[in-house]
Amino acid sequence: DAGVTQSPTHLIKTRGQQVTLRCSPKSGHDTVSWYQQALGQGPQFIFQYYEEEERQRGNFPDRFSGHQFPNYSSELNVNALLLGDSALYLCASSFVDRAEAFFGQGTRLTVV
Amino acid sequence: AQTVTQSQPEMSVQEAETVTLSCTYDTSESDYYLFWYKQPPSRQMILVIRQEAYKQQNATENRFSVNFQKAAKSFSLKISDSQLGDAAMYFCAYRSQIYGQNFVFGPGTRLSVLP
């Protein structure tokens, strides 16, 4: 079992550009959540996907959007990048009715 | 909304000694889960221990144990016989028992283990 895998591991983008981050959940998991972790802080919830629909959303602007595919993998898209979007983006997968979640190693996004 | 507070930004412990990391939380719910996650420099969040709020017995996992005080909304982590590999950021996290809710994380405590 490969666990939760995220790609790419590192990414550098220019302010104003768009970025897509990808997540493959742990085998069998049907729910994917995305978190933003700024340097020196705890992760902040962005949104959660289940059955290809956004179920919950944290306090993030519409520039942040996502998608879940039939195989449960997910993408996080960020438009019109700002310097403040620089962070580690973590993907977590779980069964929808279970408490525990497993995290990927994250994608480090740097906006210059 | 739930909040999680970790009042110790940094802690250090001698190898083989015991250290306790503090966490408090605020919620109006009666049923929930509490977690401690470890984040080493590799960045991957690793589950250390989990506690269900309805259980009075404190959870233990080998060298890791918690002191869960529901009335005080306190959830501390004790690491016994500290090892060099325990050095990492430790995050306390809350998750509602309501179907499919997200995690609420604290700001973290950086633990250093001194040889």
GROMACS .gro file of C-alpha atoms in nm:
model
  227
    1ASP     CA    1   0.000   0.000   0.000
    2ALA     CA    2   0.161   0.324  -0.117
    3GLY     CA    3  -0.027   0.539   0.133
    4VAL     CA    4  -0.124   0.893   0.037
    5THR     CA    5   0.086   1.029  -0.247
    6GLN     CA    6   0.108   1.390  -0.356
    7SER     CA    7   0.266   1.548  -0.660
    8PRO     CA    8   0.472   1.743  -0.721
    9THR     CA    9   0.682   1.760  -0.405
   10HIS     CA   10   0.806   2.112  -0.474
   11LEU     CA   11   0.681   2.385  -0.704
   12ILE     CA   12   0.781   2.743  -0.776
   13LYS     CA   13   0.529   2.973  -0.942
   14THR     CA   14   0.510   3.340  -1.027
   15ARG     CA   15   0.252   3.570  -0.871
   16GLY     CA   16  -0.067   3.573  -1.080
   17GLN     CA   17  -0.015   3.227  -1.224
   18GLN     CA   18  -0.232   2.922  -1.166
   19VAL     CA   19  -0.126   2.593  -1.008
   20THR     CA   20  -0.267   2.241  -0.981
   21LEU     CA   21  -0.165   2.002  -0.705
   22ARG     CA   22  -0.253   1.633  -0.710
   23CYS     CA   23  -0.332   1.371  -0.447
   24SER     CA   24  -0.385   0.997  -0.463
   25PRO     CA   25  -0.553   0.866  -0.148
   26LYS     CA   26  -0.464   0.558   0.047
   27SER     CA   27  -0.610   0.247  -0.112
   28GLY     CA   28  -0.984   0.221  -0.046
   29HIS     CA   29  -1.023   0.566   0.109
   30ASP     CA   30  -1.316   0.761  -0.034
   31THR     CA   31  -1.267   1.104   0.123
   32VAL     CA   32  -0.993   1.355   0.050
   33SER     CA   33  -0.925   1.674   0.242
   34TRP     CA   34  -0.679   1.951   0.166
   35TYR     CA   35  -0.493   2.165   0.420
   36GLN     CA   36  -0.265   2.466   0.389
   37GLN     CA   37   0.026   2.485   0.631
   38ALA     CA   38   0.210   2.815   0.639
   39LEU     CA   39   0.564   2.814   0.774
   40GLY     CA   40   0.569   2.766   1.149
   41GLN     CA   41   0.194   2.718   1.179
   42GLY     CA   42  -0.054   2.436   1.208
   43PRO     CA   43  -0.245   2.312   0.902
   44GLN     CA   44  -0.560   2.504   0.806
   45PHE     CA   45  -0.852   2.324   0.642
   46ILE     CA   46  -0.925   2.423   0.283
   47PHE     CA   47  -1.196   2.180   0.170
   48GLN     CA   48  -1.305   1.818   0.165
   49TYR     CA   49  -1.428   1.600  -0.120
   50TYR     CA   50  -1.648   1.292  -0.106
   51GLU     CA   51  -1.832   1.124  -0.393
   52GLU     CA   52  -1.680   1.381  -0.630
   53GLU     CA   53  -1.848   1.669  -0.449
   54GLU     CA   54  -1.717   1.938  -0.217
   55ARG     CA   55  -1.871   1.855   0.121
   56GLN     CA   56  -1.711   2.115   0.342
   57ARG     CA   57  -1.506   2.427   0.292
   58GLY     CA   58  -1.286   2.627   0.522
   59ASN     CA   59  -1.229   3.000   0.518
   60PHE     CA   60  -1.050   3.021   0.183
   61PRO     CA   61  -1.138   3.240  -0.117
   62ASP     CA   62  -1.287   3.111  -0.440
   63ARG     CA   63  -0.942   3.121  -0.597
   64PHE     CA   64  -0.902   2.783  -0.430
   65SER     CA   65  -1.098   2.512  -0.604
   66GLY     CA   66  -1.080   2.139  -0.630
   67HIS     CA   67  -1.198   1.825  -0.791
   68GLN     CA   68  -1.235   1.459  -0.704
   69PHE     CA   69  -1.226   1.190  -0.969
   70PRO     CA   70  -1.416   0.860  -0.978
   71ASN     CA   71  -1.104   0.678  -0.855
   72TYR     CA   72  -1.110   0.911  -0.547
   73SER     CA   73  -0.795   1.097  -0.643
   74SER     CA   74  -0.815   1.473  -0.611
   75GLU     CA   75  -0.675   1.799  -0.742
   76LEU     CA   76  -0.636   2.134  -0.575
   77ASN     CA   77  -0.631   2.437  -0.803
   78VAL     CA   78  -0.525   2.785  -0.703
   79ASN     CA   79  -0.578   3.075  -0.942
   80ALA     CA   80  -0.422   3.421  -0.941
   81LEU     CA   81  -0.147   3.319  -0.703
   82LEU     CA   82  -0.043   3.560  -0.429
   83LEU     CA   83   0.282   3.566  -0.237
   84GLY     CA   84   0.081   3.466   0.070
   85ASP     CA   85  -0.019   3.140  -0.096
   86SER     CA   86   0.334   3.013  -0.039
   87ALA     CA   87   0.292   2.717   0.197
   88LEU     CA   88   0.300   2.342   0.236
   89TYR     CA   89  -0.020   2.190   0.097
   90LEU     CA   90  -0.120   1.866   0.265
   91CYS     CA   91  -0.365   1.609   0.141
   92ALA     CA   92  -0.537   1.374   0.386
   93SER     CA   93  -0.745   1.071   0.300
   94SER     CA   94  -0.988   0.869   0.508
   95PHE     CA   95  -1.303   0.664   0.502
   96VAL     CA   96  -1.596   0.903   0.530
   97ASP     CA   97  -1.727   0.735   0.845
   98ARG     CA   98  -1.394   0.691   1.026
   99ALA     CA   99  -1.215   0.934   1.254
  100GLU     CA  100  -0.856   0.876   1.148
  101ALA     CA  101  -0.695   1.027   0.842
  102PHE     CA  102  -0.365   0.960   0.671
  103PHE     CA  103  -0.158   1.242   0.533
  104GLY     CA  104   0.069   1.272   0.234
  105GLN     CA  105   0.412   1.434   0.243
  106GLY     CA  106   0.275   1.753   0.100
  107THR     CA  107   0.359   1.985  -0.186
  108ARG     CA  108   0.579   2.283  -0.101
  109LEU     CA  109   0.453   2.576  -0.311
  110THR     CA  110   0.665   2.887  -0.338
  111VAL     CA  111   0.518   3.195  -0.507
  112VAL     CA  112   0.772   3.454  -0.622
  113ALA     CA  113  -1.619   2.699   1.605
  114GLN     CA  114  -1.366   2.478   1.772
  115THR     CA  115  -1.018   2.603   1.860
  116VAL     CA  116  -0.703   2.424   1.970
  117THR     CA  117  -0.424   2.591   2.168
  118GLN     CA  118  -0.071   2.471   2.231
  119SER     CA  119   0.101   2.710   2.470
  120GLN     CA  120   0.453   2.569   2.431
  121PRO     CA  121   0.609   2.674   2.098
  122GLU     CA  122   0.927   2.483   2.182
  123MET     CA  123   1.027   2.212   2.427
  124SER     CA  124   1.344   2.014   2.483
  125VAL     CA  125   1.415   1.689   2.663
  126GLN     CA  126   1.720   1.480   2.739
  127GLU     CA  127   1.739   1.144   2.569
  128ALA     CA  128   1.575   0.873   2.786
  129GLU     CA  129   1.388   1.132   2.993
  130THR     CA  130   1.015   1.210   2.998
  131VAL     CA  131   0.846   1.516   2.852
  132THR     CA  132   0.487   1.640   2.851
  133LEU     CA  133   0.336   1.854   2.576
  134SER     CA  134   0.027   2.058   2.658
  135CYS     CA  135  -0.290   2.113   2.459
  136THR     CA  136  -0.619   2.279   2.540
  137TYR     CA  137  -0.924   2.307   2.320
  138ASP     CA  138  -1.257   2.476   2.311
  139THR     CA  139  -1.578   2.316   2.190
  140SER     CA  140  -1.947   2.305   2.269
  141GLU     CA  141  -1.976   1.946   2.146
  142SER     CA  142  -1.983   1.647   2.378
  143ASP     CA  143  -1.866   1.382   2.132
  144TYR     CA  144  -1.540   1.426   1.948
  145TYR     CA  145  -1.192   1.286   1.887
  146LEU     CA  146  -0.856   1.425   1.987
  147PHE     CA  147  -0.528   1.340   1.821
  148TRP     CA  148  -0.159   1.403   1.849
  149TYR     CA  149   0.025   1.410   1.517
  150LYS     CA  150   0.402   1.421   1.471
  151GLN     CA  151   0.558   1.605   1.177
  152PRO     CA  152   0.929   1.533   1.128
  153PRO     CA  153   1.142   1.725   0.877
  154SER     CA  154   1.015   1.486   0.609
  155ARG     CA  155   0.688   1.686   0.642
  156GLN     CA  156   0.453   1.388   0.658
  157MET     CA  157   0.205   1.404   0.944
  158ILE     CA  158   0.221   1.081   1.141
  159LEU     CA  159  -0.050   0.978   1.386
  160VAL     CA  160   0.092   0.932   1.735
  161ILE     CA  161  -0.216   0.868   1.944
  162ARG     CA  162  -0.592   0.912   1.940
  163GLN     CA  163  -0.853   0.961   2.214
  164GLU     CA  164  -1.231   0.932   2.192
  165ALA     CA  165  -1.402   1.185   2.418
  166TYR     CA  166  -1.657   0.932   2.546
  167LYS     CA  167  -1.378   0.714   2.686
  168GLN     CA  168  -1.265   0.798   3.036
  169GLN     CA  169  -0.955   0.582   3.010
  170ASN     CA  170  -0.650   0.762   2.879
  171ALA     CA  171  -0.506   0.626   2.555
  172THR     CA  172  -0.157   0.476   2.548
  173GLU     CA  173   0.066   0.367   2.259
  174ASN     CA  174   0.396   0.221   2.375
  175ARG     CA  175   0.604   0.516   2.505
  176PHE     CA  176   0.326   0.767   2.432
  177SER     CA  177   0.033   0.834   2.663
  178VAL     CA  178  -0.219   1.111   2.710
  179ASN     CA  179  -0.381   1.283   3.004
  180PHE     CA  180  -0.735   1.364   2.889
  181GLN     CA  181  -0.931   1.595   3.117
  182LYS     CA  182  -1.268   1.646   2.946
  183ALA     CA  183  -1.411   1.897   3.194
  184ALA     CA  184  -1.097   2.108   3.174
  185LYS     CA  185  -1.075   2.058   2.794
  186SER     CA  186  -0.715   1.955   2.831
  187PHE     CA  187  -0.529   1.688   2.633
  188SER     CA  188  -0.157   1.655   2.712
  189LEU     CA  189   0.089   1.411   2.556
  190LYS     CA  190   0.354   1.236   2.764
  191ILE     CA  191   0.655   1.086   2.590
  192SER     CA  192   0.852   0.845   2.806
  193ASP     CA  193   1.209   0.727   2.744
  194SER     CA  194   1.256   0.997   2.479
  195GLN     CA  195   1.455   0.897   2.172
  196LEU     CA  196   1.641   1.108   1.917
  197GLY     CA  197   1.382   1.006   1.659
  198ASP     CA  198   1.110   1.174   1.863
  199ALA     CA  199   1.243   1.516   1.763
  200ALA     CA  200   0.974   1.679   1.548
  201MET     CA  201   0.683   1.921   1.546
  202TYR     CA  202   0.389   1.788   1.742
  203PHE     CA  203   0.036   1.899   1.661
  204CYS     CA  204  -0.269   1.853   1.875
  205ALA     CA  205  -0.585   1.814   1.666
  206TYR     CA  206  -0.960   1.805   1.725
  207ARG     CA  207  -1.217   1.632   1.508
  208SER     CA  208  -1.590   1.634   1.565
  209GLN     CA  209  -1.766   1.301   1.582
  210ILE     CA  210  -2.018   1.438   1.334
  211TYR     CA  211  -1.992   1.244   1.010
  212GLY     CA  212  -1.691   1.343   0.800
  213GLN     CA  213  -1.577   1.657   0.978
  214ASN     CA  214  -1.237   1.816   0.924
  215PHE     CA  215  -0.944   1.840   1.165
  216VAL     CA  216  -0.877   2.156   1.364
  217PHE     CA  217  -0.507   2.179   1.446
  218GLY     CA  218  -0.318   2.369   1.709
  219PRO     CA  219  -0.010   2.578   1.622
  220GLY     CA  220   0.230   2.303   1.717
  221THR     CA  221   0.516   2.243   1.961
  222ARG     CA  222   0.870   2.188   1.835
  223LEU     CA  223   1.034   1.913   2.040
  224SER     CA  224   1.412   1.880   2.053
  225VAL     CA  225   1.576   1.572   2.201
  226LEU     CA  226   1.922   1.630   2.343
  227PRO     CA  227   2.177   1.344   2.340
   0.00000   0.00000   0.00000
